[in-house]
mmCIF file of C-alpha atoms in Angstrom:
data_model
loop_
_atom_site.group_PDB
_atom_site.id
_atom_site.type_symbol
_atom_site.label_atom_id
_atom_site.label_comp_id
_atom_site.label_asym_id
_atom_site.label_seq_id
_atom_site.Cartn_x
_atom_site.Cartn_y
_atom_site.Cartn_z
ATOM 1 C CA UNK V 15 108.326 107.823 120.993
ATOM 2 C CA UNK V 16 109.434 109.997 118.322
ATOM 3 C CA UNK V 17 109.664 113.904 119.348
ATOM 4 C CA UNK V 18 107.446 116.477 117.608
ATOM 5 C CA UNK V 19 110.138 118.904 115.718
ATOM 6 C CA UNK V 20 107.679 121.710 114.642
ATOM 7 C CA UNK V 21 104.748 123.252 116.147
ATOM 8 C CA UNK V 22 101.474 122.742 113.794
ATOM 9 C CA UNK V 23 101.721 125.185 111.278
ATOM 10 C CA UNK V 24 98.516 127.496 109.327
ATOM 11 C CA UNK V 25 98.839 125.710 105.757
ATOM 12 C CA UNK V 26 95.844 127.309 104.220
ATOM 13 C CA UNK V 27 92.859 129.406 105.048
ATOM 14 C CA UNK V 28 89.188 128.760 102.825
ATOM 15 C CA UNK V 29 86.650 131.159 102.735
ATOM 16 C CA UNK V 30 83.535 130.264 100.636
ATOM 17 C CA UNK V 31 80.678 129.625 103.495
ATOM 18 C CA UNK V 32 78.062 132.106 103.933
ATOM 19 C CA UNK V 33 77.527 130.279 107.323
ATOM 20 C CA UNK V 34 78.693 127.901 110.259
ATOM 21 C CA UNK V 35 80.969 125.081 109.102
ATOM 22 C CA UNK V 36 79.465 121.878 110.254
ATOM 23 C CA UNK V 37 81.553 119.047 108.579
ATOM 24 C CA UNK V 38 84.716 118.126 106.794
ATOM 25 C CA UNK V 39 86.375 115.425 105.429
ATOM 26 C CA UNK V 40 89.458 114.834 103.458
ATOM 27 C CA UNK V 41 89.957 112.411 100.573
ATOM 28 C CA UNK V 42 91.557 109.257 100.784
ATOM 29 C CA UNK V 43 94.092 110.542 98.614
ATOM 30 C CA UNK V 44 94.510 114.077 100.401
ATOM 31 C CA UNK V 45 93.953 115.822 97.578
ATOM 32 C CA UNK V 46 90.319 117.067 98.279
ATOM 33 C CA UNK V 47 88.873 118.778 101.070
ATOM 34 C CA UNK V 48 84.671 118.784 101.364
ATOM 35 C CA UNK V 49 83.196 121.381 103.583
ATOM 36 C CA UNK V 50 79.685 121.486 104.322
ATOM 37 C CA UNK V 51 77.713 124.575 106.402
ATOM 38 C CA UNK V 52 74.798 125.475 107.921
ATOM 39 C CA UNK V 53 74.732 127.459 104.311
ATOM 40 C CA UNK V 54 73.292 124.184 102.737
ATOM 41 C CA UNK V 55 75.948 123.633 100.363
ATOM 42 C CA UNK V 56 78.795 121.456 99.911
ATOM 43 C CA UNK V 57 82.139 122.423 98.975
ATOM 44 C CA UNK V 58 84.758 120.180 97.532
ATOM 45 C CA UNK V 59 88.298 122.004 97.730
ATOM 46 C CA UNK V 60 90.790 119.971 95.754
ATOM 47 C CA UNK V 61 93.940 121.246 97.257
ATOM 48 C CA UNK V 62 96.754 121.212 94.691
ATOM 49 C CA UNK V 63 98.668 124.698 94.371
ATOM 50 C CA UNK V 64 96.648 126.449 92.349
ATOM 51 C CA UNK V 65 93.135 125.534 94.233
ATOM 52 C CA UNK V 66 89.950 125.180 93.060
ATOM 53 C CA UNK V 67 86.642 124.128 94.260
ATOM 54 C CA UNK V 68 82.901 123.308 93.151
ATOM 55 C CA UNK V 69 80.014 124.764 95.323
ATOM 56 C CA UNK V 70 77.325 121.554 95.053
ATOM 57 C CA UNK V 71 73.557 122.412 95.926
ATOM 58 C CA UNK V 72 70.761 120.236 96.471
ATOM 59 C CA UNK V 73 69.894 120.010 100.229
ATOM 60 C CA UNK V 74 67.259 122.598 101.482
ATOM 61 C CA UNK V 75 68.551 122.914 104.997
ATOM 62 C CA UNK V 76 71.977 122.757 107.066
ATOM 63 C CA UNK V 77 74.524 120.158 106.701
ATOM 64 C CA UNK V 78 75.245 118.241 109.595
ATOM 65 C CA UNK V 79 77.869 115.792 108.251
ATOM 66 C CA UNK V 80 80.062 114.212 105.312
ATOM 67 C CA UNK V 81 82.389 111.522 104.617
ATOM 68 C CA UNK V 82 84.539 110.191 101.498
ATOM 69 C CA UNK V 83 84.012 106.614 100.765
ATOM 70 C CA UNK V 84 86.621 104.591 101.325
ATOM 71 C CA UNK V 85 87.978 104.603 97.840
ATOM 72 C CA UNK V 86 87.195 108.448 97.187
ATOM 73 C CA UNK V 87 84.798 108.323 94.368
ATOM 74 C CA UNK V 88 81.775 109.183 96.702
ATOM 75 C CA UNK V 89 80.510 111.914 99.740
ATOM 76 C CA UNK V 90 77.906 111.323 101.876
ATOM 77 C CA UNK V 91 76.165 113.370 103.626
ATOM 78 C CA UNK V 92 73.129 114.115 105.927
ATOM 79 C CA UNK V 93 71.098 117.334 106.411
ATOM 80 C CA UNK V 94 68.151 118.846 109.146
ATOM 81 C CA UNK V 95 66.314 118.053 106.147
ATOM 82 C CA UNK V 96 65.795 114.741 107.072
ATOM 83 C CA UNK V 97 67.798 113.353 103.674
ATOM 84 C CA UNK V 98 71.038 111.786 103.159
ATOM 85 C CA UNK V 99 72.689 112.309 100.054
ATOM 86 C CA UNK V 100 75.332 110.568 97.682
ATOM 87 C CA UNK V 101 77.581 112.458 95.761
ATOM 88 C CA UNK V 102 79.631 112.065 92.529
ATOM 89 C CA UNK V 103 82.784 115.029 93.738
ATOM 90 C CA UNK V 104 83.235 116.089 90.259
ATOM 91 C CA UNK V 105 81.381 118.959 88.438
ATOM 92 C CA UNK V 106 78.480 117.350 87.034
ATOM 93 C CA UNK V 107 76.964 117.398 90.677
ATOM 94 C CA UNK V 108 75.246 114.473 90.693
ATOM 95 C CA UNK V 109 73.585 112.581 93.577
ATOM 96 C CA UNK V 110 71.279 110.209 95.289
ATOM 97 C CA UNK V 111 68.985 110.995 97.988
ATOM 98 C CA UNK V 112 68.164 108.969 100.815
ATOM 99 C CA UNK V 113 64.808 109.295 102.225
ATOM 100 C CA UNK V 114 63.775 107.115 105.680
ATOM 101 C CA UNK V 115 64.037 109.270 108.452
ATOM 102 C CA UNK V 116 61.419 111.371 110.329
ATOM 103 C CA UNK V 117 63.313 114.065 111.676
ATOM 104 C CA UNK V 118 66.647 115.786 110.743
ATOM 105 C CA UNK V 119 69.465 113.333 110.019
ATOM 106 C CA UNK V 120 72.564 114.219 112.102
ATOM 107 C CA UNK V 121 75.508 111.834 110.840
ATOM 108 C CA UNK V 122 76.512 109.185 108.017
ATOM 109 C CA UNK V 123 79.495 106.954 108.227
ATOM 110 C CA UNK V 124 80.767 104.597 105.397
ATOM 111 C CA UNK V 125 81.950 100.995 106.293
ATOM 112 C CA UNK V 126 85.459 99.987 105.717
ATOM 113 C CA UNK V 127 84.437 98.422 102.269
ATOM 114 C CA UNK V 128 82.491 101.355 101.009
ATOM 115 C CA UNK V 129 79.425 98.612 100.715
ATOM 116 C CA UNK V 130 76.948 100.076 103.372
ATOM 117 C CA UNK V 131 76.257 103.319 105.010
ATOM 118 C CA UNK V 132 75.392 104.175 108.853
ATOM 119 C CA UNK V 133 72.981 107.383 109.516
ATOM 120 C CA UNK V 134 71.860 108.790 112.843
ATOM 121 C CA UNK V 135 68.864 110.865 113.113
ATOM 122 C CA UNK V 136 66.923 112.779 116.040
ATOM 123 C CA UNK V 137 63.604 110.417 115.286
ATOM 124 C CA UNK V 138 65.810 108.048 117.680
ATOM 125 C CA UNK V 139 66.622 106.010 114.762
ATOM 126 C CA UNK V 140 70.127 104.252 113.518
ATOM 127 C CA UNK V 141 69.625 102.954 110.152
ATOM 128 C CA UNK V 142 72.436 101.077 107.845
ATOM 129 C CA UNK V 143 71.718 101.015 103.903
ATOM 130 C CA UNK V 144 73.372 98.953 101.472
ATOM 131 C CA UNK V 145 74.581 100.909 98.628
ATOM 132 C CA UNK V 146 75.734 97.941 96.152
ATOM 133 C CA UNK V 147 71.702 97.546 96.318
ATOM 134 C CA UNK V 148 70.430 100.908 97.042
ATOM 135 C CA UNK V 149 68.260 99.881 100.251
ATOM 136 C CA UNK V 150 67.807 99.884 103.592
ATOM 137 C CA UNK V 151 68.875 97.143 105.078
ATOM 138 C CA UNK V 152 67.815 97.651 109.075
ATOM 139 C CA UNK V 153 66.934 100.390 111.729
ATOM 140 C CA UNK V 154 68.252 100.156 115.523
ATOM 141 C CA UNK V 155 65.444 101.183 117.576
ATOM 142 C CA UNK V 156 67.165 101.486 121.079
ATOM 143 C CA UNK V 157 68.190 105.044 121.824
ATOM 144 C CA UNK V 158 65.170 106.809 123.885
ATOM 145 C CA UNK V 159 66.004 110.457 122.481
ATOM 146 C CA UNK V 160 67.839 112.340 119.585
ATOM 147 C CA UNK V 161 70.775 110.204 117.909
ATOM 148 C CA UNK V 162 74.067 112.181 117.319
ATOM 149 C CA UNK V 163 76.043 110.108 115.756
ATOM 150 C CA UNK V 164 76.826 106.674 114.383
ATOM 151 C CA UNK V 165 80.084 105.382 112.937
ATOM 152 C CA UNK V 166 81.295 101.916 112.056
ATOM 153 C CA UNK V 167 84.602 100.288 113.216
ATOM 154 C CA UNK V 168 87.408 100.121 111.051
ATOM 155 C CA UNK V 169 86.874 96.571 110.340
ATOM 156 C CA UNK V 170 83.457 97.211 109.377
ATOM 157 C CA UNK V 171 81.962 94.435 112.192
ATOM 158 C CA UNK V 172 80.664 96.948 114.992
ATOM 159 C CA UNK V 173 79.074 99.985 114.974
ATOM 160 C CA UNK V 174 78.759 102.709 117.567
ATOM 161 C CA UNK V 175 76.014 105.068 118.276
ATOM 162 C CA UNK V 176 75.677 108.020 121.008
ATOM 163 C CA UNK V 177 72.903 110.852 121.620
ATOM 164 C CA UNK V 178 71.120 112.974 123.856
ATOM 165 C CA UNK V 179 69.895 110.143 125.979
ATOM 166 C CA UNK V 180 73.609 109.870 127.186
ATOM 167 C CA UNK V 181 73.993 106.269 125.919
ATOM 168 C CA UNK V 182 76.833 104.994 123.623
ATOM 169 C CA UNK V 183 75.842 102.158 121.952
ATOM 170 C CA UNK V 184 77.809 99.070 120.208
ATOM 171 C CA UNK V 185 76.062 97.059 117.794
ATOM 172 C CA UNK V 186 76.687 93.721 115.898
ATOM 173 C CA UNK V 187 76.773 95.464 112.528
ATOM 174 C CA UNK V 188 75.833 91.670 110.940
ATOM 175 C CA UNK V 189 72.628 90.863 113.520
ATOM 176 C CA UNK V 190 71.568 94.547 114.550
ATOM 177 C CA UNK V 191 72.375 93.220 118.034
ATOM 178 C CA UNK V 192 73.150 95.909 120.542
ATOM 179 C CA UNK V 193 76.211 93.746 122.680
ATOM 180 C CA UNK V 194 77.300 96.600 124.780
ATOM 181 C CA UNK V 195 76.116 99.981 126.181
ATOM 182 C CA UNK V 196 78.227 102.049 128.307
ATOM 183 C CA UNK V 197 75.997 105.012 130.211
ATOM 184 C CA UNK V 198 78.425 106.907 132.448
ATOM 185 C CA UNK V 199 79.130 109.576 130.018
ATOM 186 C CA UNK V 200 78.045 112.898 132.053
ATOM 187 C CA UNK V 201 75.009 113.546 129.986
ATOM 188 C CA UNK V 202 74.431 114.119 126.068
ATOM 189 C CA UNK V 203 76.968 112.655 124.200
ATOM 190 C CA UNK V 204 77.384 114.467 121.039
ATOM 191 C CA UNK V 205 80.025 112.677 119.106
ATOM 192 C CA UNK V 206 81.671 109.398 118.726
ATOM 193 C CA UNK V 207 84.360 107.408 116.907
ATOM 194 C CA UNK V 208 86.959 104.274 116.956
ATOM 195 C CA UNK V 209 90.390 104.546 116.708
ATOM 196 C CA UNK V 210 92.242 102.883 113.675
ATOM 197 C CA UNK V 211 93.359 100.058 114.985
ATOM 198 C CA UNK V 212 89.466 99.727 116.403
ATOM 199 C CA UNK V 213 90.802 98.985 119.769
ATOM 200 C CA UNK V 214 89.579 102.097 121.588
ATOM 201 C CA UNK V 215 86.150 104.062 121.305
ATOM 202 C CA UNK V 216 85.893 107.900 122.328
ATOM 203 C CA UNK V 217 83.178 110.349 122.954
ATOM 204 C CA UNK V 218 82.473 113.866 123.561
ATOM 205 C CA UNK V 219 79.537 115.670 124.859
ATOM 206 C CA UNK V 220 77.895 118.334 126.733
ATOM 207 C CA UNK V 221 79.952 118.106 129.867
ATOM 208 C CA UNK V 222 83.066 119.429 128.332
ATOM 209 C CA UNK V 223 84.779 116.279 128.533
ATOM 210 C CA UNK V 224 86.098 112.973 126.500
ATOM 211 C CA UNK V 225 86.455 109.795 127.002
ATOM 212 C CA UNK V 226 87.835 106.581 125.585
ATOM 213 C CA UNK V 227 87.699 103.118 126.762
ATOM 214 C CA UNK V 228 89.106 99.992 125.759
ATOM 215 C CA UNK V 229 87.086 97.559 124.206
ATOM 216 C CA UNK V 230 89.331 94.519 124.751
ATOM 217 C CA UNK V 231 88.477 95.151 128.783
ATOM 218 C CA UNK V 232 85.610 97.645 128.279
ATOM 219 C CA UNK V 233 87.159 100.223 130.861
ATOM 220 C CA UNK V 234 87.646 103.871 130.457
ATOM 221 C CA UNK V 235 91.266 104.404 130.097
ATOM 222 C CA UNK V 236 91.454 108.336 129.332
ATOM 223 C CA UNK V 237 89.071 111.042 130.759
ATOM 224 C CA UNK V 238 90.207 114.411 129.178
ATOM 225 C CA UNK V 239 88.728 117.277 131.448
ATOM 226 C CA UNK V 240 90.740 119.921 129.282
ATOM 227 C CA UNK V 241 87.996 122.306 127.294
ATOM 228 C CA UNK V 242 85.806 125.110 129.245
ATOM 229 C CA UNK V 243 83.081 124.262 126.814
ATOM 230 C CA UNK V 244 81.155 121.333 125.020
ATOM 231 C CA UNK V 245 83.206 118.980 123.098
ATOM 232 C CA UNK V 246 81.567 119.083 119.120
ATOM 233 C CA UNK V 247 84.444 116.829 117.576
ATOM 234 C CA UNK V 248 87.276 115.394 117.773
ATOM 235 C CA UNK V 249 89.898 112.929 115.694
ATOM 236 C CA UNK V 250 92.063 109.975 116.604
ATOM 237 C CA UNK V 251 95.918 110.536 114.704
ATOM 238 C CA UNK V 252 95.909 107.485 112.038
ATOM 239 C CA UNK V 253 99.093 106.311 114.920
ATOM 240 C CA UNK V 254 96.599 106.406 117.393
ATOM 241 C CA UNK V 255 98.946 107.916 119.707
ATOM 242 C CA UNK V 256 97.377 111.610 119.359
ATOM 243 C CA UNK V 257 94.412 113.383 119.450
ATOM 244 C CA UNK V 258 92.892 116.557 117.993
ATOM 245 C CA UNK V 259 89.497 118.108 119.571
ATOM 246 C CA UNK V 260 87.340 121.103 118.579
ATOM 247 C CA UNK V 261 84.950 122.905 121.447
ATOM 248 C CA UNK V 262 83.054 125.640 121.789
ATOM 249 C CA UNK V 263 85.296 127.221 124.021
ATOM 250 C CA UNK V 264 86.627 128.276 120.300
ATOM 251 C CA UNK V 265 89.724 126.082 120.361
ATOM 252 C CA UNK V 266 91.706 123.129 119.452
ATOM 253 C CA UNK V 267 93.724 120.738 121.175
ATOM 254 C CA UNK V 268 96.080 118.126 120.210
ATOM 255 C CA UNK V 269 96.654 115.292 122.788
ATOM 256 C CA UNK V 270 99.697 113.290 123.095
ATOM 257 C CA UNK V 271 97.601 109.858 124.485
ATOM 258 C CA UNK V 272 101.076 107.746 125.202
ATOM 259 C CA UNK V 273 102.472 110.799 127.756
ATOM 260 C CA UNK V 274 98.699 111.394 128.690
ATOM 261 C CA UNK V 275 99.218 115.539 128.299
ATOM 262 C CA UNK V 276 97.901 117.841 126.274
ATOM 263 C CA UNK V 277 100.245 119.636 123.271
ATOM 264 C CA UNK V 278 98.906 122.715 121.566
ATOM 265 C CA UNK V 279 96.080 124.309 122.034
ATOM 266 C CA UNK V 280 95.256 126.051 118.861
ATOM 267 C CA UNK V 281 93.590 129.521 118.412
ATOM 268 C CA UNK V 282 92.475 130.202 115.221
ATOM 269 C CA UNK V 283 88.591 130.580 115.022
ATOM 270 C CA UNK V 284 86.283 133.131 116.324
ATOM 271 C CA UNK V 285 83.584 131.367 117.806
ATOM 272 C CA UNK V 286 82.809 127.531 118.357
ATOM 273 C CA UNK V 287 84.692 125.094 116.531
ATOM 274 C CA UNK V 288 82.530 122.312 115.176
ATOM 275 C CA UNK V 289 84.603 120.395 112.785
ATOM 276 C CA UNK V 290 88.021 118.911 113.188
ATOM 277 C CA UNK V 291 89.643 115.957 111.294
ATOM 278 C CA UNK V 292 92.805 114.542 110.642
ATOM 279 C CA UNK V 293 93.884 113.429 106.818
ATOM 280 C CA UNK V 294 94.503 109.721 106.116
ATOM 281 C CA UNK V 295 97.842 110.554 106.368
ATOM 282 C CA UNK V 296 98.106 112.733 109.515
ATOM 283 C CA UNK V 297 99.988 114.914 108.155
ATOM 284 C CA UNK V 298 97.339 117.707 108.102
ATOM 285 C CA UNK V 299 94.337 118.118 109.662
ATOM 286 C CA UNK V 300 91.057 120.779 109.210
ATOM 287 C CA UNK V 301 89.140 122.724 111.512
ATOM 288 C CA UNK V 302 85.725 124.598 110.958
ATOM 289 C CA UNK V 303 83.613 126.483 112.757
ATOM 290 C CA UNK V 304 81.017 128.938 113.626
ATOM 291 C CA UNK V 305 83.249 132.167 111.916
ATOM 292 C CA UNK V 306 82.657 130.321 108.690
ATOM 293 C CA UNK V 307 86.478 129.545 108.284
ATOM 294 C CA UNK V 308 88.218 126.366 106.923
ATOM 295 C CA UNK V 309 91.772 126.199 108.366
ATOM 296 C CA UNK V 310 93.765 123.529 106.612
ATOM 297 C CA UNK V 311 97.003 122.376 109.488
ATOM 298 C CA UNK V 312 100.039 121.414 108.782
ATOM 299 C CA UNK V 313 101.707 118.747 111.267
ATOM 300 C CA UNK V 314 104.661 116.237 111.270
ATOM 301 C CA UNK V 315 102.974 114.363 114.558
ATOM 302 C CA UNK V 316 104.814 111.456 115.027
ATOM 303 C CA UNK V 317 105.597 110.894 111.326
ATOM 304 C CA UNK V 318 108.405 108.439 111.451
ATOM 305 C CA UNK V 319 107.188 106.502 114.419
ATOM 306 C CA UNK V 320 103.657 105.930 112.563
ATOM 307 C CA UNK V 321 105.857 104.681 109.247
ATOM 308 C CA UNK V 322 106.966 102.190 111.993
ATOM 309 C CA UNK V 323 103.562 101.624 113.684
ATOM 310 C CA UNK V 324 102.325 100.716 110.133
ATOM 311 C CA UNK V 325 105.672 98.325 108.908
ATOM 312 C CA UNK V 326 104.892 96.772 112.404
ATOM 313 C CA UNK V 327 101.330 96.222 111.430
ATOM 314 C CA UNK V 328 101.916 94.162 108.255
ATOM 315 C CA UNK V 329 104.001 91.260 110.413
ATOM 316 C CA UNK V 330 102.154 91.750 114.170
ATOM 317 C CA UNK V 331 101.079 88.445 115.592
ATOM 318 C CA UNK V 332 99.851 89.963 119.211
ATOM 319 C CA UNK V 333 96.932 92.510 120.045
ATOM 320 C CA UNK V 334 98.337 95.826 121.155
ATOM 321 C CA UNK V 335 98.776 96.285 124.737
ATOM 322 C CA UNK V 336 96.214 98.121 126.867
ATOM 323 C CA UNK V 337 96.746 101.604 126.763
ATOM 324 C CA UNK V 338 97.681 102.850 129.842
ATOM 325 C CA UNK V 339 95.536 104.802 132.544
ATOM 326 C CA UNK V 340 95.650 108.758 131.924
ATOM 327 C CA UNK V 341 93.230 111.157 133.776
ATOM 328 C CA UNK V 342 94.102 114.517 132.534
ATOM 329 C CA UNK V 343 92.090 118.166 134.157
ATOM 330 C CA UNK V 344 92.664 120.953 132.807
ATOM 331 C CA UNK V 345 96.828 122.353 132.558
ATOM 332 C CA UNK V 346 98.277 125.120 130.392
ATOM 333 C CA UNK V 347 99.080 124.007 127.310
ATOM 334 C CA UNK V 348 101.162 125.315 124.410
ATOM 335 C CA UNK V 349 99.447 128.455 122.985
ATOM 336 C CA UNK V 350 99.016 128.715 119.500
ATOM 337 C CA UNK V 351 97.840 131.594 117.770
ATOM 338 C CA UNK V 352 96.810 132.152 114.727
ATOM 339 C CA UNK V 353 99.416 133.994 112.203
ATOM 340 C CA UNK V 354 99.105 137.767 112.055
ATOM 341 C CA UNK V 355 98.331 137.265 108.113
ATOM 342 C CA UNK V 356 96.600 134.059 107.143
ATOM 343 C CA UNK V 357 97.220 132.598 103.996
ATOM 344 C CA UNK V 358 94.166 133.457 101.962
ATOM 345 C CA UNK V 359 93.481 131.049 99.335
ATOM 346 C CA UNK V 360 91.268 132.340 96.253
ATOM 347 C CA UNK V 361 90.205 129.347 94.139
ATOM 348 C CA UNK V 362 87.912 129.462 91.309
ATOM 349 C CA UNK V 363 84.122 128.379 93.076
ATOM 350 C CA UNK V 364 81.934 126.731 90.537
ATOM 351 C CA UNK V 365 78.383 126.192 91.659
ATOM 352 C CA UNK V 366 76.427 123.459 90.346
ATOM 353 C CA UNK V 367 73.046 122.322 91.484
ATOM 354 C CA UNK V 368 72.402 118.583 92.117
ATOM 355 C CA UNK V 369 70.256 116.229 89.125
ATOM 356 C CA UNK V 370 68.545 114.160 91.601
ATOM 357 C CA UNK V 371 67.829 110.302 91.743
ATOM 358 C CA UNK V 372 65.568 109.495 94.739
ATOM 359 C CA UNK V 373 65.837 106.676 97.118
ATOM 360 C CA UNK V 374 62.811 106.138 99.568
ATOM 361 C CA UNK V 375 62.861 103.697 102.386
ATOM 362 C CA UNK V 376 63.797 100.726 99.866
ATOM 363 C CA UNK V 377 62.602 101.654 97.016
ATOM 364 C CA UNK V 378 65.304 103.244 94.184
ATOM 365 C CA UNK V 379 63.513 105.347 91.695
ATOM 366 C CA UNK V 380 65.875 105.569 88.487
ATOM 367 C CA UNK V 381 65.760 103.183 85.183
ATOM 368 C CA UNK V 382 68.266 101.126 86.930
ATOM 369 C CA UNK V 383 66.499 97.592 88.227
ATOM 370 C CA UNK V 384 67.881 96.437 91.221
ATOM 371 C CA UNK V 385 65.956 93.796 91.852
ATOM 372 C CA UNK V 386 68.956 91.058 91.234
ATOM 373 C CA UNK V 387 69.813 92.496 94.191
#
């Protein structure tokens, strides 16, 4: 395994949230940041030297989560509003709003082709909309209390669901079938993801801890006891062979998952972090939390073994091997803190309010007929 030569670096510092940062995403292309807050706005950062950034408005309550499309040219994202909406990331501030949920909608999650969306929601609900026809397509009725999150695999085939009922759900993402459900999770489960090769699955909840199994065998291979406080988020490297968390215990924590260990642990917020994500690249990754702050990383994990990982993917003709069994409780770490003067970044904010187009259960209000579809 390639060695780590630098320590994660402070690359850049946001400030333009009146409130909690809930949710961040970068671009495919790296070269936007969105940010959304308990402030109810969104704010795309497009991160070239001389930054600048558009302030979009539109949802009435707090953002609870966002994501690029695959190809960049779209954020969704969901709101204690109960709405979901679609964004155009350029100043007009355009967007579509979803409308099928009861209660407050508390994740979205593109597939792989940018064709459908996933939300979660605490009326219990799953529901998966197709956006080349602007409908819903199907709601998965199984979880017996609030729904945290949803997210579909990488290949676009499964789809994985957790909430407070302390169930993590797969799902056929063709049928609607629920073909697996793994319960031994230590309570509410708050967040959950696949790995890029879709191999793995990981959660995080209430408990403090994470865990990831292997869906080839469908056994845990890594329980991380290494935060003193819930779990909100966490990332999978695009190697897979690291990991980046965000607690309320008002750290980070990068994870080295071949040498089962943990790396850094990264102080840099005041408060709860809520938010972390690595780029497409993973060569940076963001952090938000309750202090408001967006801290942009800078990281060379792994950077010429995951050149290799991804020369070896285009001629592989075997599945990966298992990964191998790593309980880790808490250790001291690396300390990181934060530098004594953060780079302050002052970009020109442009507000703009969102021109609405309204999508209701399956029903798309605009002059637009979709009925071919």
């Amino acid at each position: 395994m390639a060695s780590v030569m630098d320590d994660p670096t402070l690359a850049r510092h946001f400030r333009g949230h009146t409130d909690a940062v809930t949710c961040a995403d970068f671009s495919p292309t790296g070269k936007q940041l969105a940010t959304g807050s308990l402030d109810t706005s969104l704010i795309v950062w497009n991160l070239a030297p001389k930054a600048h950034a558009v302030r979009f408005r539109g949802h009435q309550e707090a953002l609870t989560d966002l994501q690029f499309s695959p190809t960049g040219d779209l954020v969704a994202t969901s709101s204690e509003e109960t709405t979901v909406r679609l964004w155009t990331p350029c100043i007009e501030g355009e967007s579509e709003v979803f409308r099928a949920h009861a209660a407050a909608v508390r994740s979205v999650s593109f597939s792989c082709d940018g064709q459908c969306l996933v939300t979660a929601s605490d009326d219990h609900e799953v529901k998966v909309w197709s956006l080349s026809c602007r409908r819903l397509l199907y709601s998965l009725r199984q979880h017996s209390d609030v729904v945290r999150c949803a997210r579909f695999s990488p290949d676009g085939r499964l789809i994985a669901s957790c909430g407070d009922d302390g169930a993590v759900m797969l799902w056929d993402a063709s049928s609607g079938q629920c073909v697996s459900c793994f319960t031994d999770c230590g309570g509410s489960v708050l967040f959950v993801d696949f790995n890029s090769s879709g191999t793995c699955l990981a959660v995080s909840g209430q408990d403090g801890s994470l865990r990831i199994w292997d869906l080839r065998t469908c056994k845990l291979t890594h329980l991380y006891q290494v935060h003193s406080a819930v779990v909100n988020c966490f990332s999978f490297h695009p190697s897979n062979n690291y990991l980046i968390s965000g607690s309320s215990d008002s750290t980070v924590k990068i994870a080295d998952l071949l040498e089962g260990q943990v790396m850094y642990t990264l102080h840099g917020h005041k408060g709860p972090v809520l938010t972390s994500v690595f780029s497409r690249s993973g060569e940076e990754f963001v952090s938000g939390g309750v202090d408001g702050q967006v801290l942009v990383w800078r990281t060379n994990l792994d950077s010429r073994l995951y050149r290799d990982v991804l020369r070896g993917h285009s001629r592989r003709c075997t599945a990966d091997l298992s990964p191998r069994l790593a309980r880790l409780h808490p250790a001291v770490a690396h300390l990181r803190q934060p530098l004594a003067a953060p780079i302050e970044i002052g970009p020109t904010l442009v507000d703009t309010v969102s021109r609405d187009r309204h999508i209701v259960d399956q029903t798309f209000y605009t002059h637009t007929d979709w009925a071919a579809c």
